[in-house]
Coordinates of C-alpha atoms and ligand atoms in Angstrom, one line a residue:
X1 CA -13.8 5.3 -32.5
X2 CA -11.3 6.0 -29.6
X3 CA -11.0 2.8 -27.1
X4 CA -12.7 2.8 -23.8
X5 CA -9.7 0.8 -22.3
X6 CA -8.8 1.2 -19.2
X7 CA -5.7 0.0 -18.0
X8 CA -4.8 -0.7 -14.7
X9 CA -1.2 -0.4 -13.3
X10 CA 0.1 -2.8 -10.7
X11 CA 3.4 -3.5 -9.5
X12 CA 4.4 -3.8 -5.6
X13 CA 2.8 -5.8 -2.6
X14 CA 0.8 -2.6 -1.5
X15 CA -0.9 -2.2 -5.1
X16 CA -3.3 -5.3 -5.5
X17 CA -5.4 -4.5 -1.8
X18 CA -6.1 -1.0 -3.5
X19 CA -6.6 -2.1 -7.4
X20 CA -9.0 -5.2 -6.5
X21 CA -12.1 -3.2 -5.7
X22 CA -12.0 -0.6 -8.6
X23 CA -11.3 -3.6 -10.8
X24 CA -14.1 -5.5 -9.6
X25 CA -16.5 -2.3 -9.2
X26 CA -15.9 -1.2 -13.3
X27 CA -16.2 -5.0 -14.1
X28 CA -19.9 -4.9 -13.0
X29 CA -20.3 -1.3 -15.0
X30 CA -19.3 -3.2 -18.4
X31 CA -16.2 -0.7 -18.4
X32 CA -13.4 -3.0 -20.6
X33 CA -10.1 -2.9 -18.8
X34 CA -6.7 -4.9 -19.4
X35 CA -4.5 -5.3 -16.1
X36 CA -0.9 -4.7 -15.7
X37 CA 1.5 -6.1 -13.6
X38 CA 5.0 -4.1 -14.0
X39 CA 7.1 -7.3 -11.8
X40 CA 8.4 -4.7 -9.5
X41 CA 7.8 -7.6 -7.1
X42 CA 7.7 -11.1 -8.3
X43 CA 8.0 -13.4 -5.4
X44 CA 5.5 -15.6 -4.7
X45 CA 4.7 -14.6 -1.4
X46 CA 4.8 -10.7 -2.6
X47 CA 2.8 -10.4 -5.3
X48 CA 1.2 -14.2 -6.8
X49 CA -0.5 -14.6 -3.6
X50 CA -2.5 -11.6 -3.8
X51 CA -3.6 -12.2 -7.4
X52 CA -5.1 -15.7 -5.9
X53 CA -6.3 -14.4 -2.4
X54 CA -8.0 -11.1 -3.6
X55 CA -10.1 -12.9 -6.4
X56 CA -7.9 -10.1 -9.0
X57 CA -8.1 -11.5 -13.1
X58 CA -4.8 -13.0 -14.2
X59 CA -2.6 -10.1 -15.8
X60 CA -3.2 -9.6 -19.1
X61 CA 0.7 -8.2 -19.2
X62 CA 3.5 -9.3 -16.7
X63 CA 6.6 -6.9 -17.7
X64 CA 8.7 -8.8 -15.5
X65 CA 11.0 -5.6 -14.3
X66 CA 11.9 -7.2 -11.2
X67 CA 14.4 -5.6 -8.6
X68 CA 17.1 -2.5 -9.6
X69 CA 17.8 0.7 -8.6
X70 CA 15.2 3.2 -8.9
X71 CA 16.1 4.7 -12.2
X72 CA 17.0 1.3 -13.7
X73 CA 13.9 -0.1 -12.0
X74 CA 11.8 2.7 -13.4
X75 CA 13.0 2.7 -16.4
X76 CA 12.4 -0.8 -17.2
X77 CA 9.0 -0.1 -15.7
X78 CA 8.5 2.7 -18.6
X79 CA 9.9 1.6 -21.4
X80 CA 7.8 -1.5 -21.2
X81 CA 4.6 0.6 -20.8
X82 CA 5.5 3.1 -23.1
X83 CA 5.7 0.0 -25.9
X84 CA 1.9 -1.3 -24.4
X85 CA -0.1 2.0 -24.6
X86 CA 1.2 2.8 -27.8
X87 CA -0.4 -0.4 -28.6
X88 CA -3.5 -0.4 -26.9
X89 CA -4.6 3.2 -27.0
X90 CA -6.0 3.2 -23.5
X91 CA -8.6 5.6 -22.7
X92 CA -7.3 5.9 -18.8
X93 CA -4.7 4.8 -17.1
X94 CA -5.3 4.1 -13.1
X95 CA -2.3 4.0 -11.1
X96 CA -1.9 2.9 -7.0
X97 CA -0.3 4.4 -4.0
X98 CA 3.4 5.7 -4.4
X99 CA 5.5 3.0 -5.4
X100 CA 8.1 3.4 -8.5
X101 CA 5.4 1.3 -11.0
X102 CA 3.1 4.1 -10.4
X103 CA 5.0 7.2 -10.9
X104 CA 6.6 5.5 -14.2
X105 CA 3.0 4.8 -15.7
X106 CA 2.2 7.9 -15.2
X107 CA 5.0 9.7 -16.7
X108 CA 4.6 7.7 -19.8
X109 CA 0.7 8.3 -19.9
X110 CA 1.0 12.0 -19.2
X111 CA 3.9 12.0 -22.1
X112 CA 1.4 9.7 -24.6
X113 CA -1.6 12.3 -23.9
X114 CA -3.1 9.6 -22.5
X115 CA -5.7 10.4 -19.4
X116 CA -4.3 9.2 -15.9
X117 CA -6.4 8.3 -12.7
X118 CA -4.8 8.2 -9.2
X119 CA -5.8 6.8 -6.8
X120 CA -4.9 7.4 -2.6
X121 CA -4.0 10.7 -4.3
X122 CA -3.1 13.5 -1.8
X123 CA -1.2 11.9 0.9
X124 CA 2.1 13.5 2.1
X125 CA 4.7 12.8 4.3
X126 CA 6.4 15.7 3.4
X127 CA 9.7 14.2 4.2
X128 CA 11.3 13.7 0.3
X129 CA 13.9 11.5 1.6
X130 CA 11.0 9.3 1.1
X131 CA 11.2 8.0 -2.7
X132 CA 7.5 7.4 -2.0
X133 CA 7.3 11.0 -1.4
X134 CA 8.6 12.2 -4.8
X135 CA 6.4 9.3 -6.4
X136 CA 3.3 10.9 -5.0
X137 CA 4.2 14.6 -5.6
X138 CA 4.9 13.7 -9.6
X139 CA 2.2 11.7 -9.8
X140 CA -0.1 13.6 -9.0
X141 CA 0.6 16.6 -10.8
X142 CA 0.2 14.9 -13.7
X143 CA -3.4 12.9 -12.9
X144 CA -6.6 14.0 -14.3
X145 CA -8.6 12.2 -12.1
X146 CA -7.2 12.4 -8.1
X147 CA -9.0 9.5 -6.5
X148 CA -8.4 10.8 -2.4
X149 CA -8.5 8.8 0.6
X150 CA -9.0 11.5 3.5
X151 CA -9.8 14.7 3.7
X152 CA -6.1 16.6 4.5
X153 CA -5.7 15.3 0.8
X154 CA -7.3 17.8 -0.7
X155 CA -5.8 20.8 1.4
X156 CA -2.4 19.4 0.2
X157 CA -3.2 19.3 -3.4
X158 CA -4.3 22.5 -3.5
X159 CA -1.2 24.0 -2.2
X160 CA 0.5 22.3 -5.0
X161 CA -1.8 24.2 -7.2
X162 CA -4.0 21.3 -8.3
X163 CA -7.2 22.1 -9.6
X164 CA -10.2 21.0 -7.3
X165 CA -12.4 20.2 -10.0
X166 CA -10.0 16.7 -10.4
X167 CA -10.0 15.8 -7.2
X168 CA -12.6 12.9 -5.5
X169 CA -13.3 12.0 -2.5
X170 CA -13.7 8.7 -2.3
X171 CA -12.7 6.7 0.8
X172 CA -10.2 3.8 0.8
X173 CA -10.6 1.1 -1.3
X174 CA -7.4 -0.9 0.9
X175 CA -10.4 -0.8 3.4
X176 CA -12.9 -2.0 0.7
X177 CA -10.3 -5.2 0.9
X178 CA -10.0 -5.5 4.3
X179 CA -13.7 -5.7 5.3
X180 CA -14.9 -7.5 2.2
X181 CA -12.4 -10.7 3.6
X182 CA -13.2 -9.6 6.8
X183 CA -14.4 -13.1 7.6
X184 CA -11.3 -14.9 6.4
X185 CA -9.1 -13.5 8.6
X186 CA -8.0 -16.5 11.1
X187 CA -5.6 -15.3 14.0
X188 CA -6.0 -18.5 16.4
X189 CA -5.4 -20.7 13.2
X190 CA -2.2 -18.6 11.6
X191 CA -1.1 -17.8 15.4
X192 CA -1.7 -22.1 16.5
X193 CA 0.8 -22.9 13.0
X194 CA 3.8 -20.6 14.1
X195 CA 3.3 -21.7 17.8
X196 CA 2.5 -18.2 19.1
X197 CA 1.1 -17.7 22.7
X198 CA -2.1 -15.8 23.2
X199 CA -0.6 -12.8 23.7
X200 CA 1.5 -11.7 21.2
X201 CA 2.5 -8.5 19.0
X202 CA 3.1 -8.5 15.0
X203 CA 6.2 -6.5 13.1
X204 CA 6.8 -5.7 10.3
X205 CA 9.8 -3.2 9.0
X206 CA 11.2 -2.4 5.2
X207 CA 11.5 1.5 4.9
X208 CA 15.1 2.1 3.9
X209 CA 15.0 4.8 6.7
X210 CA 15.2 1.7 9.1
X211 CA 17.1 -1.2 7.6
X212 CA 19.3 0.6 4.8
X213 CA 21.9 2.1 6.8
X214 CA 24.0 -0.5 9.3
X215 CA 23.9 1.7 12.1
X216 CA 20.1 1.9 11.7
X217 CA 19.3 -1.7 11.4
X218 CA 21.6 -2.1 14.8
X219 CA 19.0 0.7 16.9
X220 CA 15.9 -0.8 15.2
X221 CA 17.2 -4.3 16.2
X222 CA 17.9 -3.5 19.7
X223 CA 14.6 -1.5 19.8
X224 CA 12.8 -4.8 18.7
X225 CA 14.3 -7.0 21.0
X226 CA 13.5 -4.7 24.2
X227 CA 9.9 -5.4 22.8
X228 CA 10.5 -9.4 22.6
X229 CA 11.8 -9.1 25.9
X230 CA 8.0 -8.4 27.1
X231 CA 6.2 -10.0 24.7
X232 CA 6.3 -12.9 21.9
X233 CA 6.9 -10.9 17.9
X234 CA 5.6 -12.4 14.8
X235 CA 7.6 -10.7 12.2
X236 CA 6.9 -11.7 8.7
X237 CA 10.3 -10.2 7.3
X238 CA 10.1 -8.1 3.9
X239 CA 12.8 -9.2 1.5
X240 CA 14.6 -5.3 1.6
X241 CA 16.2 -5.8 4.9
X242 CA 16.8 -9.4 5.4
X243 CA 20.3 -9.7 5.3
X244 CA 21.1 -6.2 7.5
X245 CA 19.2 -7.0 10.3
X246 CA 20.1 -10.4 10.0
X247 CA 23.7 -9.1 10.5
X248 CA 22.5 -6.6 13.4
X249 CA 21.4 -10.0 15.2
X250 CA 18.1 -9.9 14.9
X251 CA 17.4 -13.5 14.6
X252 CA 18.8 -14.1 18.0
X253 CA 15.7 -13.4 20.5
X254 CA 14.0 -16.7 21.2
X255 CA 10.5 -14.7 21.7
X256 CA 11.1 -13.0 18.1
X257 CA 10.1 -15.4 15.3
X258 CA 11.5 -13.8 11.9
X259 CA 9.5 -15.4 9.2
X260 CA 8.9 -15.1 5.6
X261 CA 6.0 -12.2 4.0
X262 CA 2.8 -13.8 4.6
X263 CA -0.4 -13.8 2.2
X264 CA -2.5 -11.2 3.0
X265 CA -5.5 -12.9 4.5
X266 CA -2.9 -15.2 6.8
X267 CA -1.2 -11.4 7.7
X268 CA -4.4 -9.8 8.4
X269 CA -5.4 -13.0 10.5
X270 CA -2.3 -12.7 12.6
X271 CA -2.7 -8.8 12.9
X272 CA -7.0 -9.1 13.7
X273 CA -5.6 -11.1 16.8
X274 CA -2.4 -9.2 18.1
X275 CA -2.0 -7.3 21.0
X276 CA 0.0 -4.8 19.1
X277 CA 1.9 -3.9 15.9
X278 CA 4.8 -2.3 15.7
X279 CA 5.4 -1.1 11.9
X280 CA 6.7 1.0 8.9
X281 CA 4.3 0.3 6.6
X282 CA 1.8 2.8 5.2
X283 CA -1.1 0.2 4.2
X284 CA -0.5 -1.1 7.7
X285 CA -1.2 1.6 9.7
X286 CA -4.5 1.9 7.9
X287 CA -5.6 -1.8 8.3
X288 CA -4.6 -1.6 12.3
X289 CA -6.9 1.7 12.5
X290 CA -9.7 -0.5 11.1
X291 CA -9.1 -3.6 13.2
X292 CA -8.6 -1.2 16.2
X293 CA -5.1 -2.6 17.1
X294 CA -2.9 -0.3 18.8
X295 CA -0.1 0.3 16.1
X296 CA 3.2 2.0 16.9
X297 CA 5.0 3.3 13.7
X298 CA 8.4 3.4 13.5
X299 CA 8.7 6.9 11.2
X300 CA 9.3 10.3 12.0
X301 CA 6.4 11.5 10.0
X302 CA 2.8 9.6 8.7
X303 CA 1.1 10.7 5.6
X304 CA -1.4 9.0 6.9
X305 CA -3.0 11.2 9.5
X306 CA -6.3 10.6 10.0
X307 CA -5.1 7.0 11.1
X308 CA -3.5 8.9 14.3
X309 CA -6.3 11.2 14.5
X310 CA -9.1 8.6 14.2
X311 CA -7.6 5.4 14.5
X312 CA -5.2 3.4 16.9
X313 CA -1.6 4.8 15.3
X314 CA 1.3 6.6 17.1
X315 CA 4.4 7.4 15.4
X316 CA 7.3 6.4 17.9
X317 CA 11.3 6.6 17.5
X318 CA 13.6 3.7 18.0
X319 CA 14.7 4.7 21.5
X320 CA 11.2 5.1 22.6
X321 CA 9.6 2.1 21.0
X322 CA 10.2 -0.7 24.5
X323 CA 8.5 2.0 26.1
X324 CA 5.5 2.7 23.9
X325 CA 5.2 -1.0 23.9
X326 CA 4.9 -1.8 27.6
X327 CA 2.1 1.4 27.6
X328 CA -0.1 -0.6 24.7
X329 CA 0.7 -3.8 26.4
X330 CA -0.6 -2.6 29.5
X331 CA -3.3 -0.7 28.4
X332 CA -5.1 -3.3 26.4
X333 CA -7.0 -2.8 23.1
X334 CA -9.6 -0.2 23.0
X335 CA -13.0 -1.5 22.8
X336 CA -14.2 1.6 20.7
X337 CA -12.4 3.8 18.4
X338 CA -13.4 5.8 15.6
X339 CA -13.3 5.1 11.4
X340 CA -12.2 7.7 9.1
X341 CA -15.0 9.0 7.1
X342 CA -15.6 7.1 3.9
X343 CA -13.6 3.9 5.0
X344 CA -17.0 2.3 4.6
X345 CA -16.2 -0.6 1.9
X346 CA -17.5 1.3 -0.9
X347 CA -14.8 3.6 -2.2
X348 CA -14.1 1.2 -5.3
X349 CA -17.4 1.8 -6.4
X350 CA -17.2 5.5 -5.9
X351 CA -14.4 5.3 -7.9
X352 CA -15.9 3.1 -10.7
X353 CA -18.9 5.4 -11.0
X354 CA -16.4 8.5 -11.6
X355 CA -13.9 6.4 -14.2
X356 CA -17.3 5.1 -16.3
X357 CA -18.4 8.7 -16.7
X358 CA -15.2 9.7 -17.0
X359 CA -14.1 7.1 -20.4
X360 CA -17.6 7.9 -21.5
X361 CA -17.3 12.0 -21.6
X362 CA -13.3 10.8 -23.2
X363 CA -15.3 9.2 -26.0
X364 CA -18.0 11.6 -26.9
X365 CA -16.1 15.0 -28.1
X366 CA -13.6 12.4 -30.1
X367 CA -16.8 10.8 -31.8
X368 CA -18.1 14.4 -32.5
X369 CA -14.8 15.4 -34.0
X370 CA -14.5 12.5 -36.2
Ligands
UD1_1 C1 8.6 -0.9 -2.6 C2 8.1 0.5 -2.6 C3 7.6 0.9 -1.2 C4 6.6 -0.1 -0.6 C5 7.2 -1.5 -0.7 C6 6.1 -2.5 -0.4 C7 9.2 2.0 -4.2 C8 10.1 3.1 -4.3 N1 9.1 1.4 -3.0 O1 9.7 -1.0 -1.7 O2 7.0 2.1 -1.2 O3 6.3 0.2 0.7 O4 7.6 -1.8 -2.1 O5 6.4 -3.7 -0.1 O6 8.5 1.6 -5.1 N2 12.7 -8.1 -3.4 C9 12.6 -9.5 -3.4 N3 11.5 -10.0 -3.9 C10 10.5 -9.3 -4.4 C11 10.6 -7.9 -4.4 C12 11.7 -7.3 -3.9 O7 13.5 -10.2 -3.0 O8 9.5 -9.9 -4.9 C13 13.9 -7.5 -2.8 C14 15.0 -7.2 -3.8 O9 16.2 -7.4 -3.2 C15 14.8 -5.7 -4.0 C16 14.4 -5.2 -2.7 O10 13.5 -6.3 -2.2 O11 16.0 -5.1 -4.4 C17 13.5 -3.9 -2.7 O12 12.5 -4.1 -3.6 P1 11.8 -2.7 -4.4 O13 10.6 -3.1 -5.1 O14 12.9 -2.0 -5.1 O15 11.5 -1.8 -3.2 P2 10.8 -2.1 -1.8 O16 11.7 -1.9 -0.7 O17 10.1 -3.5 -1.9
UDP2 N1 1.0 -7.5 4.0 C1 0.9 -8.9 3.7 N2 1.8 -9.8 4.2 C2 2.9 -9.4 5.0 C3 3.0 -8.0 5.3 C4 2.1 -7.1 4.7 O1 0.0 -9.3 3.1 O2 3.7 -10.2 5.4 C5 0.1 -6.6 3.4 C6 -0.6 -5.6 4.3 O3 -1.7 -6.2 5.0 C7 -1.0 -4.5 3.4 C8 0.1 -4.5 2.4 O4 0.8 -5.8 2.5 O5 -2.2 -4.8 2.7 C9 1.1 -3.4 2.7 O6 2.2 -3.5 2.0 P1 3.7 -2.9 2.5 O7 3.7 -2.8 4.0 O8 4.7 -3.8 1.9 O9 3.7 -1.6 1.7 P2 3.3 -0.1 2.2 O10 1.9 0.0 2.5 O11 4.3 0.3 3.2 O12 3.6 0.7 0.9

């Protein structure tokens, strides 16, 4: 009899918010299901954290790949799956988001035969000096199952020639995460530990496109501090750019406290009561459009939409960001704004329901055949 298995793919910070709910949706269904953890991130406050804070099983497999440069990272990341599905002849592999554990999984599944679930398929920046870019765009070419978060998704996949009959709309199940700990997120108790004022804004910044390049990490830091200069900044530093904006100066503003990643529930606290965020994140600019807190992006391009559209996001340049800033600041948070559709805390188990039918069509014509 072919296995049921489903095997879920986890590597970097962005992955567990997202896995957590289809995880915990299949577990009620009786669906049997071994998860992965590629390493890709390893620090405590990156990954371990999440695992404890989100209520997610223990891995059953840590591959340990840990940090590299994308084809060494992604290679590690492949040749370590490749050895596991051989073994445990999954019936589905589910990978998350765009990050380099997902596109390896799937490039070994798709290579294996082996069935392969996206999920936040659809989303495009198109802007492929974004190795997230390329992720998604490989990844989803080779899914089965397209697991989408909002409706531009769709349109996009089907330029790319991907059949409709694959892809569901499901909703977002980061925003399952979000409102299910909803209740555990603190601001006046993280805020009251790092000494923050009531007013105050929360950064965070990793994208290569800002802290790679010297001369980028010296605009971004001056465009930070013009924001400290009107108002206190939490910013709970990623380890990617540490030591280049360290050496652009950014540890100099007395109203910018640089601090290490925070868990999630402590971050979410800290965001729930900001004035502001000012980010590069992707996950981020979803979880502010929830929360309703004004978020200013620091990209040229969002393939996240339908957080500008519906939610509270603006994408702003470096130059412009003291500016944007002292508009939020003075503006105030919105007392109403609108969801996305589907970002209802249920898109984990819309998700479950299509993998269970899914693994149990996968079985049925292999039965009849043997
Ligand atoms: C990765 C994702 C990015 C995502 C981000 C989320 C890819 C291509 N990029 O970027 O889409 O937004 O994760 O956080 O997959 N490091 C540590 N400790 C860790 C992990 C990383 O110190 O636990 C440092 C290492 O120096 C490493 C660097 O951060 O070289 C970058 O890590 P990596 O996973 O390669 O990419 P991210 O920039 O984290
Ligand atoms: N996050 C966190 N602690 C932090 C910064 C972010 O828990 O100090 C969470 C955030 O709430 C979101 C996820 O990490 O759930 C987003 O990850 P990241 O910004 O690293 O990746 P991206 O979404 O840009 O791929």
């Amino acid at each position: 009899m072919s296995s049921e298995l489903v095997v879920h793919i986890t590597g970097a910070r962005p992955n567990f918010p997202k896995a957590a709910p289809v995880i915990r949706a299949l577990e009620a269904r009786g669906v049997s299901q071994e998860l992965v953890h590629t390493g890709q991130h390893y620090d405590e406050a990156m990954a371990k954290v999440f695992f404890r804070q989100l209520g997610l099983p223990e891995p059953d497999v840590d591959l340990g790949v840990g940090s590299g440069s994308h084809a060494r990272q992604t290679a590690a990341i492949m040749t370590g799956l490749e050895e596991l599905f051989l073994d445990r002849d999954p019936a589905l592999v589910v990978v998350y988001g765009d990050v380099n554990s997902t596109v390896g999984a799937a490039m070994v599944a798709a290579k294996l035969g082996i069935a392969l679930a996206h999920v936040e398929a659809g989303l495009r920046s198109f802007d492929r000096t974004m190795p997230e870019e390329i992720n998604r765009v490989v990844t989803d070419q080779l899914a089965d199952l397209l697991f989408t978060t909002s409706p531009d998704a769709l349109v996009h996949l089907g330029h790319e020639g991907v059949p409709a009959d694959r892809v569901h709309f499901v909703g977002n199940p980061m925003i399952d995460t979000l409102l299910a700990n909803l209740d555990r997120f603190d601001g006046d108790q993280v805020r009251g530990a790092l000494g923050l004022g009531a007013e105050y804004v929360v950064a965070t910044l990793h994208r290569p496109g800002n802290v790679d390049d010297p001369a980028d990490a010296a605009e971004l830091v001056k465009a930070v501090h013009a924001v400290a200069d009107q108002v206190e900044i939490a910013l709970p530093l990623h380890p990617r750019g540490r030591a280049r904006l360290e050496a652009a100066g950014l540890f100099t503003h007395e109203r910018l406290r640089v601090i290490d990643p925070l868990g999630y529930v402590e971050f979410l606290g800290l965001v729930r009561g900001a004035r502001a965020v000012v980010t590069d994140s992707g996950g981020v600019q979803e979880e502010t459009t929830i929360l309703g807190v004004p978020c200013l992006t620091l990209r040229p391009n969002t393939e996240r939409p339908v957080t500008i559209t519906h939610g509270t996001n603006r994408l702003v340049t470096r130059p412009e960001l003291a500016a944007a800033a002292a508009e939020v600041l003075a503006a105030g948070r919105a007392t109403t704004w609108s969801v996305p559709p589907l970002w209802d805390g249920r898109a984990g188990e819309r998700i479950a329901d299509v993998i269970t039918a899914f693994v149990g069509v996968a079985v049925s014509p292999w039965e009849a055949r043997g």
